[in-house]
XYZ file of C-alpha atoms in Angstrom:
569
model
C -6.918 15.929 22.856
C -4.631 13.876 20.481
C -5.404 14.236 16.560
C -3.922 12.284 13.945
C -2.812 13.160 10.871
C -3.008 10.920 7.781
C -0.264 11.050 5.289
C -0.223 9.631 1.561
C 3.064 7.375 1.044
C 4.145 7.586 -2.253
C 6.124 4.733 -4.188
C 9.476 5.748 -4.031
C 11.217 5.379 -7.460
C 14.131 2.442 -7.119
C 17.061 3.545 -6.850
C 19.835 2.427 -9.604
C 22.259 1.524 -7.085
C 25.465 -0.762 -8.088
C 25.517 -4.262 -9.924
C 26.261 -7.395 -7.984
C 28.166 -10.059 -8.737
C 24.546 -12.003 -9.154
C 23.784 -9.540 -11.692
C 27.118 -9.916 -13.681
C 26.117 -13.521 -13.988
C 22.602 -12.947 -14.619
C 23.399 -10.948 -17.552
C 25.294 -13.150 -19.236
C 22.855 -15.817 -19.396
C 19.882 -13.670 -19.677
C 22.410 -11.584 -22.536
C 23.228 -15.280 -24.206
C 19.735 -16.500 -24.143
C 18.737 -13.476 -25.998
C 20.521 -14.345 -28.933
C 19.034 -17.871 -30.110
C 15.221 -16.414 -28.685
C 15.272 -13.721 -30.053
C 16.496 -14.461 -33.460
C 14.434 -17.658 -33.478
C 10.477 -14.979 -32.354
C 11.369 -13.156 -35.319
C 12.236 -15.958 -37.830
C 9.288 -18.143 -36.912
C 7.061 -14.776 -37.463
C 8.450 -13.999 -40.842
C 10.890 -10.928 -39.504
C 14.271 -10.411 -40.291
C 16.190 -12.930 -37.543
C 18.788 -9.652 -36.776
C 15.818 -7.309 -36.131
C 15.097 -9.827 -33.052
C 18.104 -10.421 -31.992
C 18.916 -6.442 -32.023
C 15.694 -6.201 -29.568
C 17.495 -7.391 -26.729
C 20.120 -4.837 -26.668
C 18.778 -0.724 -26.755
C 15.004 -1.698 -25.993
C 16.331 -3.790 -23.129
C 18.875 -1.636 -21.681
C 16.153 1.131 -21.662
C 13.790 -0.627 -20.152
C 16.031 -1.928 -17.223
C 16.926 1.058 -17.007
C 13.890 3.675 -16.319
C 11.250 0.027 -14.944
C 9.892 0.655 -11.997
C 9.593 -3.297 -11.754
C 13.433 -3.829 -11.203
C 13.532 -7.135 -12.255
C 11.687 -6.526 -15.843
C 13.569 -7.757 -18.957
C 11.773 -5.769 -21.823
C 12.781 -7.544 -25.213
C 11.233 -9.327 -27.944
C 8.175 -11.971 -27.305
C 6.817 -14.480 -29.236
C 3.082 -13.116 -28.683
C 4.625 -9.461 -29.915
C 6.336 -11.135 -32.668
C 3.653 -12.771 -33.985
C 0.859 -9.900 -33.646
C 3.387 -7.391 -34.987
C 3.488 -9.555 -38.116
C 0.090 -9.833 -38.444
C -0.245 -6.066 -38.545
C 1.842 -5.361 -40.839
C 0.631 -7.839 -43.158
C -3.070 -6.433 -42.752
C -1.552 -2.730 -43.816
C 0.184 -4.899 -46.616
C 3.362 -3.260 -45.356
C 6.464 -6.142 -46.010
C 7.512 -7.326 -43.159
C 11.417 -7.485 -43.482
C 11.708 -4.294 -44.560
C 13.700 -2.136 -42.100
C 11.289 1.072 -42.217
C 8.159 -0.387 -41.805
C 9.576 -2.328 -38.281
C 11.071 0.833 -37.141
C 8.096 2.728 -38.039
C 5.184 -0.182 -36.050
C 8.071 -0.117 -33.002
C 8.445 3.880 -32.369
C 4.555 3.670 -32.939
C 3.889 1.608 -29.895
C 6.359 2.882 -28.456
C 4.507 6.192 -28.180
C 1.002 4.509 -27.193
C 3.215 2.591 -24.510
C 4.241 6.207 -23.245
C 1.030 8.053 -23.589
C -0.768 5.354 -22.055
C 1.676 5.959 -19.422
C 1.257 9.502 -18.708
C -1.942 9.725 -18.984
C -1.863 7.076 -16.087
C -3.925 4.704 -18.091
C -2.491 2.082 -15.829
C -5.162 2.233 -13.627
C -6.857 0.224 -15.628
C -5.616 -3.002 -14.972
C -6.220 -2.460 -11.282
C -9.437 -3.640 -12.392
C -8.890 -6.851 -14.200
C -9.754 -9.217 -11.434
C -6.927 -11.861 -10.136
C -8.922 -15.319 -11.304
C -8.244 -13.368 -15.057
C -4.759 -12.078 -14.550
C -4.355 -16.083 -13.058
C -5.882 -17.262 -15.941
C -4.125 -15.036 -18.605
C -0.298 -15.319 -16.814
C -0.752 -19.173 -17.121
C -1.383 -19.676 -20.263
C 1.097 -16.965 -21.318
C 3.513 -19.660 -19.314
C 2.269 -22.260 -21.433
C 2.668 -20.556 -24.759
C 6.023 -19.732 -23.391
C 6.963 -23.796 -23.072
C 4.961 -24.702 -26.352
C 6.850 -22.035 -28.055
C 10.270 -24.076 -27.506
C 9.165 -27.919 -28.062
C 10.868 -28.058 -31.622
C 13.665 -27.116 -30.139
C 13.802 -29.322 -27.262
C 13.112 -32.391 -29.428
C 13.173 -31.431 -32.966
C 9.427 -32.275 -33.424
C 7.387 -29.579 -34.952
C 4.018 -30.043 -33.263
C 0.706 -29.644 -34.941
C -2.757 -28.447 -33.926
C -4.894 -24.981 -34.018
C -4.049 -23.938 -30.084
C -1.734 -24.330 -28.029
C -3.346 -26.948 -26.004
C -3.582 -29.508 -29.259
C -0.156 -28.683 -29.559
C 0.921 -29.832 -26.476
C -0.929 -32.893 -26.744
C 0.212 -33.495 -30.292
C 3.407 -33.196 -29.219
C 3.403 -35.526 -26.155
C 1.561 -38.502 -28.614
C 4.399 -37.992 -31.646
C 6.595 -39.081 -28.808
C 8.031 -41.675 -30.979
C 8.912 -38.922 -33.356
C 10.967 -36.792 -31.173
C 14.618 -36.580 -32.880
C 17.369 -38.575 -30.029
C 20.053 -36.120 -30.077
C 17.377 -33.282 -29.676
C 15.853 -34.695 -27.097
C 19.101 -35.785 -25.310
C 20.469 -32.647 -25.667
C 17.755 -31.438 -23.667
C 17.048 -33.531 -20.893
C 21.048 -33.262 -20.293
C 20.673 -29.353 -20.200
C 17.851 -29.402 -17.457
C 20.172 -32.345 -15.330
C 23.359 -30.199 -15.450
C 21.176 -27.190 -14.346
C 19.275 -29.327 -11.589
C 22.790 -30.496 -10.381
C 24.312 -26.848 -10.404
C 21.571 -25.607 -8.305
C 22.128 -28.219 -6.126
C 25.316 -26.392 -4.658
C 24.716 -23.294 -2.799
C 26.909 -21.606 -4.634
C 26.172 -22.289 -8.123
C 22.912 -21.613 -7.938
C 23.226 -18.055 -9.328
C 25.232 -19.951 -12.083
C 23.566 -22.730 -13.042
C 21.877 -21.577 -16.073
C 25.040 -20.396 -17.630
C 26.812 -23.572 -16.395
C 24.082 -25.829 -17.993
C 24.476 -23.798 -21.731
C 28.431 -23.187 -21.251
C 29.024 -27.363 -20.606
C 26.478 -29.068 -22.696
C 27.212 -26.437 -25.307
C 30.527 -27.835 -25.014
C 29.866 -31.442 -24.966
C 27.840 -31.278 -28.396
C 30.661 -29.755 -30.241
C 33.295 -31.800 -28.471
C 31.075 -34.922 -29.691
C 29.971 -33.618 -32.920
C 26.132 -33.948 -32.008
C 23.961 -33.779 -34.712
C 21.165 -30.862 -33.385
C 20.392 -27.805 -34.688
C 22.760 -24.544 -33.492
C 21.809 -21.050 -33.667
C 23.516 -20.667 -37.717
C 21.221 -22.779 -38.546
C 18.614 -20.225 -38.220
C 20.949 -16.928 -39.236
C 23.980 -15.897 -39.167
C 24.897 -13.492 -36.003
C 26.095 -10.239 -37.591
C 29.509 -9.059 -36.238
C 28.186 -5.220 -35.794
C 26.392 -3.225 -33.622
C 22.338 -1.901 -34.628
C 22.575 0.699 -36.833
C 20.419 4.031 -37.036
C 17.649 3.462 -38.527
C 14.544 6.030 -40.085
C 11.178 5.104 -40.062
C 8.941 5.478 -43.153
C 6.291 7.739 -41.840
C 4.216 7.606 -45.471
C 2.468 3.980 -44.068
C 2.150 5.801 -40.460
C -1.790 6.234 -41.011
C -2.103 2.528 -41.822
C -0.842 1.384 -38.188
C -2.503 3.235 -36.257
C -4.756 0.700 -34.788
C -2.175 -1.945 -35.246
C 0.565 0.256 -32.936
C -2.231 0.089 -30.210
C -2.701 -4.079 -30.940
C 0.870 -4.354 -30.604
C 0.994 -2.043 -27.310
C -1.563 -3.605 -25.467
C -0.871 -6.832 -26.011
C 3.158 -6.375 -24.964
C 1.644 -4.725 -21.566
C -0.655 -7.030 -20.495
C 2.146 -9.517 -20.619
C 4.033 -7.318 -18.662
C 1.189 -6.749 -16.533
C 1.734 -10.460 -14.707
C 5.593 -9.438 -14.148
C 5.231 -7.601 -11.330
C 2.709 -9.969 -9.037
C 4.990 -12.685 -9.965
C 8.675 -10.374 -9.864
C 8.228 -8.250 -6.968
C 11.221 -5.930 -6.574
C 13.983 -7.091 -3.938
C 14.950 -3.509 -2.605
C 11.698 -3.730 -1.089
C 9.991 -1.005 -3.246
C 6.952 -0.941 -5.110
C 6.600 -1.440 -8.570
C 4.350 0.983 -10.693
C 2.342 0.016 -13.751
C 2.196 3.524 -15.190
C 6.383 3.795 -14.741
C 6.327 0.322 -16.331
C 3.934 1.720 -19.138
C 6.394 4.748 -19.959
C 9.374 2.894 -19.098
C 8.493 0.386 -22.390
C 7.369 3.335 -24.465
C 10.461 4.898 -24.253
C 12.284 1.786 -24.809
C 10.440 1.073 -28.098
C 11.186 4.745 -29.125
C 14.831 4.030 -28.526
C 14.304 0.419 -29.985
C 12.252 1.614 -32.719
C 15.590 3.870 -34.394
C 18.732 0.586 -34.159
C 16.254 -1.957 -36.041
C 14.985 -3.133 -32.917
C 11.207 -4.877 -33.322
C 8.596 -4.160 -31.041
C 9.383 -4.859 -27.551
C 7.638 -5.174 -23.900
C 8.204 -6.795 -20.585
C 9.264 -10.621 -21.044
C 7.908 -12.970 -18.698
C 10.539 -15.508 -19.888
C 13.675 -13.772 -20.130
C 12.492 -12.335 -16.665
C 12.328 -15.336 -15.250
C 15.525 -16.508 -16.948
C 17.141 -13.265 -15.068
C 15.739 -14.479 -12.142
C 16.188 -18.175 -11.908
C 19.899 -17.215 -13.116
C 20.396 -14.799 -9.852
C 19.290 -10.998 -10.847
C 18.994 -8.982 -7.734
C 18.800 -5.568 -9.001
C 17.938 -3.483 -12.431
C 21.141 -4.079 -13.246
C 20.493 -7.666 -14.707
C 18.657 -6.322 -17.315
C 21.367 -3.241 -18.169
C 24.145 -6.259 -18.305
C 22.224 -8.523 -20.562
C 21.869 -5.732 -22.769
C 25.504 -4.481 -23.072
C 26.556 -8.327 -22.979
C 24.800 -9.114 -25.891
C 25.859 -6.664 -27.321
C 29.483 -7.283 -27.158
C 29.343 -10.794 -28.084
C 27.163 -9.928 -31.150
C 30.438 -7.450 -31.948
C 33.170 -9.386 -30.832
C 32.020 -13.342 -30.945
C 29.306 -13.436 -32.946
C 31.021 -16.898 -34.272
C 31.032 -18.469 -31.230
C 27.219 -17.740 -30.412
C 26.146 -19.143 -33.486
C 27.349 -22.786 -32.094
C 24.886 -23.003 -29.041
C 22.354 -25.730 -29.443
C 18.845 -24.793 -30.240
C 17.818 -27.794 -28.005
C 20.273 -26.523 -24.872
C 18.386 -23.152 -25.528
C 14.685 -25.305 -25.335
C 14.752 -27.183 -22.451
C 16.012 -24.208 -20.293
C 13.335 -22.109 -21.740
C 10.884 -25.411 -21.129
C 12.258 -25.492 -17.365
C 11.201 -21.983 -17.008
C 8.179 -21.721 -18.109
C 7.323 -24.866 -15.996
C 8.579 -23.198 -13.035
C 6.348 -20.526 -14.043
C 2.957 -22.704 -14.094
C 4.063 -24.266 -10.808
C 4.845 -20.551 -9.278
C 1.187 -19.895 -9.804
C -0.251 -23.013 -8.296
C -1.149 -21.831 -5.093
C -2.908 -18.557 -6.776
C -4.823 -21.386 -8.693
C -5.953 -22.921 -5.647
C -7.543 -19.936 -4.276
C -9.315 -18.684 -7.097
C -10.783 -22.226 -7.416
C -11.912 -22.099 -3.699
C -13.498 -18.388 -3.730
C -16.135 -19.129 -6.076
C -17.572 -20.762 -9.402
C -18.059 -17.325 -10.849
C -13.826 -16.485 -10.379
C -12.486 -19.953 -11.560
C -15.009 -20.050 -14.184
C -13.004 -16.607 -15.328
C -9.959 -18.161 -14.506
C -10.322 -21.243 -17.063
C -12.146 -19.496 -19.795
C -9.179 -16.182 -20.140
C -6.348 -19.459 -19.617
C -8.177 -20.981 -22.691
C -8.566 -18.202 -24.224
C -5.178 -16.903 -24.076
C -3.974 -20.226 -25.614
C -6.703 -20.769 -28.440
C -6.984 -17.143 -29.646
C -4.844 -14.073 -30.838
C -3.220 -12.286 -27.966
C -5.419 -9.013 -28.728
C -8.683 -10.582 -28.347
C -7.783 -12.443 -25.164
C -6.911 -9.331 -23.904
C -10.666 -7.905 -24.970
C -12.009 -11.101 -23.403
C -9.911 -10.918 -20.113
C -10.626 -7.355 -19.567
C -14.557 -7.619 -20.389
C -14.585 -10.793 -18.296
C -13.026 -9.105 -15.425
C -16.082 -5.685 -16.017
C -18.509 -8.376 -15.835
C -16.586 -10.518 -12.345
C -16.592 -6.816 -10.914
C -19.922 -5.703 -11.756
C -21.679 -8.700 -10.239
C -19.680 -9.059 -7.295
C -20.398 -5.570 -6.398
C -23.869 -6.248 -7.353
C -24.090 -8.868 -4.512
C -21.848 -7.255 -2.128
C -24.856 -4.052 -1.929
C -26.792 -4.058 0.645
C -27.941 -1.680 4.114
C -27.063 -2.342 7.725
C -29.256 -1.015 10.564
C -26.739 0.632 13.185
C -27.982 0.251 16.804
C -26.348 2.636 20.042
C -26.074 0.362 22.975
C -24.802 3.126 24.758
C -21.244 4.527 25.902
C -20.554 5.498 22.042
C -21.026 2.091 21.033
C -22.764 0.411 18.038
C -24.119 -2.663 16.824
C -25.029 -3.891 13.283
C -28.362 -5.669 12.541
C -30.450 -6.080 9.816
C -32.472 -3.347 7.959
C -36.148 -3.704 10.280
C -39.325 -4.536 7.910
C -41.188 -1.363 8.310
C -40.595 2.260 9.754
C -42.236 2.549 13.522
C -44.032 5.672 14.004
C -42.148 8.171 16.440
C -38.873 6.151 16.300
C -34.902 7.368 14.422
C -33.871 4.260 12.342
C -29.990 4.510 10.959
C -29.229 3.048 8.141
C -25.758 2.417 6.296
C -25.264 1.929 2.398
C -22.694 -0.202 1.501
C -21.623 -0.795 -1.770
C -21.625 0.842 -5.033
C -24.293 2.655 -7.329
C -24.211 0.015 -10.104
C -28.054 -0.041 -11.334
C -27.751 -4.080 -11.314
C -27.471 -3.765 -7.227
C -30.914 -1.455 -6.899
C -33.395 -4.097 -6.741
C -31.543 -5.592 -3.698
C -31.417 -2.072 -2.182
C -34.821 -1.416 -2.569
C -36.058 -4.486 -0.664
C -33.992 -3.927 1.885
C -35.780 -0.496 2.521
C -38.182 -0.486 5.653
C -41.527 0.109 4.592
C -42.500 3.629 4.826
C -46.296 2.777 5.197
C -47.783 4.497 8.480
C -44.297 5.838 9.545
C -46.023 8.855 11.463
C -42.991 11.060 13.086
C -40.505 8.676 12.019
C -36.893 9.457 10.597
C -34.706 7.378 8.805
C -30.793 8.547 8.633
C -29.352 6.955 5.710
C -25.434 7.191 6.487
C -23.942 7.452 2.611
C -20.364 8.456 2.734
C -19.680 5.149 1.081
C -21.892 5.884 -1.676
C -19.670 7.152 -4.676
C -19.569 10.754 -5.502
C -21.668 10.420 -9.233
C -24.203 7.588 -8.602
C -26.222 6.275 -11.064
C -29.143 7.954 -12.360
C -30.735 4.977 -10.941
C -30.190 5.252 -7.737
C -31.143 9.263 -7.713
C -34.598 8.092 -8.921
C -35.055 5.393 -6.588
C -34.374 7.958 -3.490
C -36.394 10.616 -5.367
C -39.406 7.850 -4.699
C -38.857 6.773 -1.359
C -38.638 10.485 -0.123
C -42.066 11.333 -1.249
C -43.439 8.046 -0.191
C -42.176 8.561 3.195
C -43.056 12.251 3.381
C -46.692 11.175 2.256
C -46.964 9.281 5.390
C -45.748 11.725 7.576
C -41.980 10.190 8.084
C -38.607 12.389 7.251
C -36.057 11.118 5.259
C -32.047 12.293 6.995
C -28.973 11.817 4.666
C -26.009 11.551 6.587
C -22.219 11.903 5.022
C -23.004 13.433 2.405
C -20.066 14.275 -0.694
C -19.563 17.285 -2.385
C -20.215 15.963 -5.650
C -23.326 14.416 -4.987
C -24.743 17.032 -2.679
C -24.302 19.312 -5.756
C -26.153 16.188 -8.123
C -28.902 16.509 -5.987
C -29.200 20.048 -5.587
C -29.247 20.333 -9.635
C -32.042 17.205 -9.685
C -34.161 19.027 -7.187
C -33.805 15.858 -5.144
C -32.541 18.206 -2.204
C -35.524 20.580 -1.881
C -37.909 17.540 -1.512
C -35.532 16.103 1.409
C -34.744 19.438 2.962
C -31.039 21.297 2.885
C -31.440 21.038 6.920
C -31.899 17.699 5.776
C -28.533 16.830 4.029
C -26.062 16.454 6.128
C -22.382 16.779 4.435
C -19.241 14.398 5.155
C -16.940 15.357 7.899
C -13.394 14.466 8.692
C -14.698 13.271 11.711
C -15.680 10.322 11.716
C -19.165 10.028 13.552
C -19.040 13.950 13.179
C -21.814 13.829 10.178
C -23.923 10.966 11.754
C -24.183 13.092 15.242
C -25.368 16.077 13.793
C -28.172 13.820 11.650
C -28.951 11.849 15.352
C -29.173 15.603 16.438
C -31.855 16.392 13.642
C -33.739 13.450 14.056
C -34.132 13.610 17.300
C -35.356 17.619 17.049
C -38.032 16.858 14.706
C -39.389 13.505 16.854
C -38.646 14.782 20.541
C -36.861 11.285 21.198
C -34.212 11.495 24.293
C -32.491 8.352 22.785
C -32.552 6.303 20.218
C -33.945 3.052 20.533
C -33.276 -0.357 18.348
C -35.123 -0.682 14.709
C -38.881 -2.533 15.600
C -38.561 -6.527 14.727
């Protein structure tokens, strides 16, 4: 007799393993991009322009570093930008001041960690895929709206990010030439480099490298990085928070948190890791707390995984962590050694790459669109309302939205997914499923199996599904439960509570089959289990018809049946 043995496989942690040439490249551009995006987040947020530039060197080597989603670029965002702003403001902490940024950072930093360890993670498994759709969409939209003043030099008006795409597609006739031009010969020189095989890894730095060229060769009148600050020939220096305003953001350090790791949340679906491993959202929790602790001290602002720089990484080549550790150190270097000559690159080069990207985004998520829409109204109705959401409301709240949304998506589709299957023998160890008979025969075994969960909202389907127990002289019902989870519902204790003394009223038995530990001891403590009988209660076994035997066993003792027969019509 053969027996298997089951064994748990455990994510292996990626290894660190050696940079390619693909990574070299990606670095650079990833490193470059940082400069002009980040500086630009912090300025348009009312930060310091250095304190978001300096966010894509320590926070991001960190995080490449100890991410268990390889590809992850953890840096400055637009969305963390702007809610780390607004919580300082609420505190009535100033902004620009060096203390209070530190301070906010190492604070979620350390809910990033703790949240982490305390593998809080497992949270998210729950937010259903029409929301994460919805929410990583419009993230990829406020991405591309984020960067349409800098692609044509018109500011665009409007309340949401919707209205401010449209606003900006009717002011067409304001868009500024050279801006515009700038742009639309960025994404060509890109679209040709990637046209060759083996520029491909290249192309993004190609693209920013020639047209960056061409406008100071021609003297093109666009806005360059200078024109938003000047890039500061010196490394991030130590820096101390000011612990007296500590009490003050203690709710905003969790706003901040949460919102930088539900965006990083979408990362790994849409990034998984090329070494083949698995990527793990508590690792990616701790690995962005510890790089907003590291941030946090070299005047770093709060950081968390980027779902554009990522995708610039990618789209640029990355292969391994080791993108990530090179953009950091390359920024780095040309913040200490060439500061000068990063200040020159065009805002607009910068803005239609960025506007590429996050296109490529939306259109990466097209065919996750498509089958939300076609599972049901209820999941693309989630779908459209966390997409609008995300792009008409604060991050934080469309993070409260998305995640109630998805408890509500998971409650009712487990509510309508309850329900009990008759099991029939047919003989040689086989079984067949039917459905639950009407009524209880007298004299026959009826075997029944839960499936589902213990949700109260499911109960009334449950309980019509139950045969009638009405004249069920010498009959047993086993009522196969392993699937039943191990702390039901009060609910669902009471309902079986009532059935068993209906049933033993009319003579019948009541057999449950698989049962847990943890609920065998709930219904010893609600007196449930001297009403059914311990002989009654039949626990779980590794086997896996061992439990359901023994219960055939019982039934058939207390009827005198030889065999079981099928449920009566």
């Amino acid at each position: 007799m053969r027996t298997h043995t089951l064994k748990t496989v455990r994510a292996r942690p990626p290894r660190l393993g050696r940079p390619s040439p693909a990574d070299l490249g990606s670095g650079a551009v990833t490193g470059l991009f940082s400069i002009p995006e980040g500086m630009a987040y912090a300025a348009i947020a009312g930060f310091s322009p250095v304190a978001g530039l300096y966010a894509g060197a320590v926070p991001t080597i960190v995080g490449s570093l100890t991410s268990r989603t390889v590809l992850m670029v953890t840096t400055l965002t637009s969305a963390i930008a702007l809610t780390s702003q607004s919580v300082l403001s609420d505190a009535g902490l100033d902004p620009k001041d060096a203390g209070n940024v530190a301070l906010l950072t190492v604070m979620a930093g350390a809910v990033m960690l703790l949240m982490g360890v305390l593998r809080l993670g497992a949270v998210m498994s729950f937010v259903s895929n029409a929301v994460m759709t919805g929410f990583s969409t419009g993230i990829a939209l406020q991405i591309i709206t984020g960067v349409l003043k800098d692609t044509t030099g018109y500011e665009p008006e409007g309340h949401n990010k919707l209205h401010q795409l449209g606003d900006w597609l009717w002011h067409i006739g304001d868009w500024r030439p050279a801006a515009a031009l700038t742009a639309l010969a960025t994404v060509a020189v890109r679209a040709s480099a990637r046209a060759v095989k083996r520029l491909e890894p290249v192309a993004l730095l190609i693209a920013m490298v020639t047209v960056s060229a061409a406008v100071a060769l021609l003297s093109t009148n666009v806005e360059l990085v200078r024109d938003i600050a000047s890039v500061p020939a010196s490394l991030p220096s130590f820096t101390v928070p000011g612990l007296s305003a500590a009490p003050d953001l203690v709710r905003g350090a969790v706003s901040v948190a949460l919102g930088a790791l539900a965006q990083a949340a979408g990362i790994a679906p849409s990034m998984p890791n090329p070494d083949g491993t698995r990527s793990d959202i508590n690792g990616d929790f701790r690995s962005q707390g510890y790089a907003n602790l590291a941030g946090g001290l070299f005047q770093a602002l709060p950081s968390g995984g980027s779902m554009s720089r990522t995708g610039v990484a990618v789209s640029a080549g990355a292969r391994s962590r080791w993108a990530g550790v090179v953009s950091g150190v390359f920024l780095a270097l040309v913040v200490l050694l060439c500061g000068s000559l990063a200040e020159r690159i065009p805002m607009p080069v910068i803005g239609g790459l960025i506007l590429v990207v996050g296109g490529e985004l939306v259109w990466g998520k097209r065919h996750d669109i498509l089958l939300v829409l076609r599972t049901s109204r209820m999941s693309a109705g989630a779908m459209v309302l966390t997409f609008l959401a995300t792009t008409q409301l604060p991050l934080q709240q469309a993070i409260v939205l998305g995640a109630v949304l998805s408890l509500l998506l998971y409650c009712a589709q487990a509510a309508r997914q309850a329900r009990l299957v008759a099991l029939v023998p047919e003989g040689d160890g086989r079984w067949r499923t039917a459905d639950p008979p009407a009524t209880l025969a007298p004299g026959t075994i009826t075997v029944l199996d839960h499936a589902g969960s213990s949700f109260f909202a499911e109960l009334p389907r449950i309980e019509a599904q139950l045969p009638r127990a009405d004249g069920a002289h010498g009959a047993v019902l086993v009522l196969v439960v392993r699937a039943l989870p191990d702390v039901p519902s009060s609910a669902v204790l009471e309902l079986l509570d009532r059935y068993v003394r209906h049933l033993a009223g009319q003579g019948g038995r009541l057999i449950l089959c698989g049962v847990q530990p943890p609920l065998l001891r709930l219904l010893r403590r609600s007196e449930i289990a001297d009403r059914i009988g311990e002989d009654s209660i039949i626990p779980a076994t590794e086997e896996l018809f061992g439990a359901l035997d023994r219960a055939l066993a019982e039934a058939r003792r207390r009827t005198g049946a030889v065999q079981d027969g099928p449920p009566p019509e």
